[in-house]
Tab-separated table of C-alpha atoms in Angstrom:
chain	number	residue	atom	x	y	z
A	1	UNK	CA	1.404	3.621	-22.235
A	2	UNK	CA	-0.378	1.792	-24.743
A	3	UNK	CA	-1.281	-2.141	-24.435
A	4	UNK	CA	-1.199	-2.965	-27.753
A	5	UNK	CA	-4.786	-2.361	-28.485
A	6	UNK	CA	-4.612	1.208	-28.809
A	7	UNK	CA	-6.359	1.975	-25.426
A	8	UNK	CA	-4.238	3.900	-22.841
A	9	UNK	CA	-3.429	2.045	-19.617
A	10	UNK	CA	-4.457	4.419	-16.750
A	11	UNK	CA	-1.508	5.579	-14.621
A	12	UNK	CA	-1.193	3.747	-11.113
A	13	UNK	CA	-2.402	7.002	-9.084
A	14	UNK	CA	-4.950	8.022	-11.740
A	15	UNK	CA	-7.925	7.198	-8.913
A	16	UNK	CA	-5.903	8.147	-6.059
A	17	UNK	CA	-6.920	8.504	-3.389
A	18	UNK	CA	-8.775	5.742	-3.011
A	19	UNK	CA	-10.953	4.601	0.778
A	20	UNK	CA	-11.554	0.653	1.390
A	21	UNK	CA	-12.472	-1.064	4.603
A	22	UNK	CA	-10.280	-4.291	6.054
A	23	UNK	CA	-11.597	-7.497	4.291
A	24	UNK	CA	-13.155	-5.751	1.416
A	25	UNK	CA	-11.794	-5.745	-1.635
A	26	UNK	CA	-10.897	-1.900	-3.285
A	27	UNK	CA	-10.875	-1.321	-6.864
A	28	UNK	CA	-7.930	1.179	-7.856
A	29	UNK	CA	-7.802	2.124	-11.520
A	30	UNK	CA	-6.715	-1.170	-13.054
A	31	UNK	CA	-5.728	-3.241	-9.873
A	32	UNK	CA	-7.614	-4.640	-7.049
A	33	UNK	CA	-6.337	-4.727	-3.558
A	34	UNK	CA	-7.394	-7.566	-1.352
A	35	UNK	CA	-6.948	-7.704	2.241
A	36	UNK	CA	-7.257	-10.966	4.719
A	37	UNK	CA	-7.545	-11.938	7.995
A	38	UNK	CA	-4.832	-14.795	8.740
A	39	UNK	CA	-6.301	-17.249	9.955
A	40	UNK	CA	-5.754	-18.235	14.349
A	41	UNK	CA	-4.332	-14.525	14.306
A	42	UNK	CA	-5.235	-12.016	16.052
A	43	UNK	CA	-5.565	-8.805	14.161
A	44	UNK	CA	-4.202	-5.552	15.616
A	45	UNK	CA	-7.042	-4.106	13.351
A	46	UNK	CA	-10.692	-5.129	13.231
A	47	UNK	CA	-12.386	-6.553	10.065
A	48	UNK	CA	-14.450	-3.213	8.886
A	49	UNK	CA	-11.264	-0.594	9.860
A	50	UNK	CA	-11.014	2.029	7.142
A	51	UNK	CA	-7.944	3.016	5.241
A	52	UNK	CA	-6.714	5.387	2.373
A	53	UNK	CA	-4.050	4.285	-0.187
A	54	UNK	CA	-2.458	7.485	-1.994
A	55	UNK	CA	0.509	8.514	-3.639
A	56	UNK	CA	3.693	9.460	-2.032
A	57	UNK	CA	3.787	13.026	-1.188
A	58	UNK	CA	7.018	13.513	0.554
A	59	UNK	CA	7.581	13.902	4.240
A	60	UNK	CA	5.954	10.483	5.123
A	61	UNK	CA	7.609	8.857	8.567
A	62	UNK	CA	6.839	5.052	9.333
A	63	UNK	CA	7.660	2.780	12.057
A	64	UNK	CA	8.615	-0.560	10.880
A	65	UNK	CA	8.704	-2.608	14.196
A	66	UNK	CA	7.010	-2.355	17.518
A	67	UNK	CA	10.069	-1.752	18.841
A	68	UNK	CA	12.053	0.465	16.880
A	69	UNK	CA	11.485	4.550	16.682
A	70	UNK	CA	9.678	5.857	13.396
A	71	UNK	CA	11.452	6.083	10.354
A	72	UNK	CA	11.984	8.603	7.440
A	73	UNK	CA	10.297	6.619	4.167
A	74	UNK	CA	12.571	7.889	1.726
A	75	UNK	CA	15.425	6.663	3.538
A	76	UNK	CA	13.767	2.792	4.378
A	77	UNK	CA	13.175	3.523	0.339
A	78	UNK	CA	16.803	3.829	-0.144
A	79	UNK	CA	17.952	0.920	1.821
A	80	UNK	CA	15.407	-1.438	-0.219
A	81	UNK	CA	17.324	-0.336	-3.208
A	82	UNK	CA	14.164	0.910	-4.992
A	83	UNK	CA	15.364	4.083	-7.779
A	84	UNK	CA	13.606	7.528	-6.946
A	85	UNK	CA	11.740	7.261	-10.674
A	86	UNK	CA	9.644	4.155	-9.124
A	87	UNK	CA	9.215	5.581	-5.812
A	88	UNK	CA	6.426	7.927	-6.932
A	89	UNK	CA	4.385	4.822	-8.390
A	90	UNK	CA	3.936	3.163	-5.170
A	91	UNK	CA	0.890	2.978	-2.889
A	92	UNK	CA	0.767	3.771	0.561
A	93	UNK	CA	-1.848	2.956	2.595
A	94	UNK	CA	-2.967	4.425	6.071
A	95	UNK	CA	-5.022	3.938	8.555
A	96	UNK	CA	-6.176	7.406	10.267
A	97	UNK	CA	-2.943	9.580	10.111
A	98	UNK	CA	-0.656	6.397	10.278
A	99	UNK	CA	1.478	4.716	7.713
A	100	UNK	CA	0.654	1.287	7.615
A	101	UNK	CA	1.911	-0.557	4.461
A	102	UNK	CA	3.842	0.536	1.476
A	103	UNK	CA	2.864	-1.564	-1.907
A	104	UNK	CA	3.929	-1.879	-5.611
A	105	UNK	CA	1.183	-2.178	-7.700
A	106	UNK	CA	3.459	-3.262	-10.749
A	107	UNK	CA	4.807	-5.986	-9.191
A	108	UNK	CA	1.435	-6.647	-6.616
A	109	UNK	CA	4.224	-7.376	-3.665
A	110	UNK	CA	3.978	-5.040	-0.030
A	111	UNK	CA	6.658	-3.738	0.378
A	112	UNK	CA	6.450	-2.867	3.825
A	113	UNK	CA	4.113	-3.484	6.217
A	114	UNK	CA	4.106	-2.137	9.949
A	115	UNK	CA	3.086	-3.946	13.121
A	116	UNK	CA	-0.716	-1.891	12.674
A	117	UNK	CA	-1.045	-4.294	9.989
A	118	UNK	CA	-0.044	-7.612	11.829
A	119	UNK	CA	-2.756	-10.647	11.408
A	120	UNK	CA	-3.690	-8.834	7.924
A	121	UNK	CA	-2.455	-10.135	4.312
A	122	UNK	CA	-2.340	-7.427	1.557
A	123	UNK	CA	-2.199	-8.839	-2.158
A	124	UNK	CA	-2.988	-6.361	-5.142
A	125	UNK	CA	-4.138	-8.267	-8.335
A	126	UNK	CA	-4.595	-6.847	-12.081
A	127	UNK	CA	-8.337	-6.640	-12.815
């Protein structure tokens, strides 16, 4: 879609997939994805762990709580209400074979974010 200036914005995906490290920032087509440390928290994941944020490709299982057996994501997808046509847009990042986090880049909010991911905050940001 154009911007007004006559330049195309890139689609969301168009340098998908992308690999970033925990505490480094990643560069994704037009967005930038910053992750943190919270502070007196204990990470389940070291600072320096490598991930891979791609595109849906259908299939994908999750588990959203410590506690609770894994999930289908098009079915947590369904219960947050989001439409199929935006579904395909958003991120998903892993860490080794395992969904972690799902995230909008539109609106720059995670979605969701499993217990792999506790002590880290994700925040994508328009470059």
């Amino acid at each position: 879609s154009a911007d007004g200036s006559g330049a195309q914005r890139p689609e969301p995906g168009a340098s998908l997939p992308a690999y970033g490290r925990l505490g480094a920032p990643l560069v994704v087509a037009e967005h930038q994805l910053l992750s943190q440390s919270e502070p007196g928290c204990s990470a389940a994941l070291p600072t320096g762990t490598a991930f891979r944020i791609d595109l849906r490709r259908g299939g994908e299982r999750l588990r959203p709580a410590q506690d609770r057996p894994m999930r289908e994501l098009k079915t947590l997808l369904q219960e947050l209400g989001i439409p199929p046509w935006q579904r395909q847009r958003l991120w998903l990042l892993w860490t080794g074979n395992e969904l972690a986090a799902l995230l909008d880049p539109d609106s720059g909010s995670v979605l969701l974010q499993t217990p792999r991911l506790q002590g880290w905050r994700l925040r994508i940001v328009r470059r």
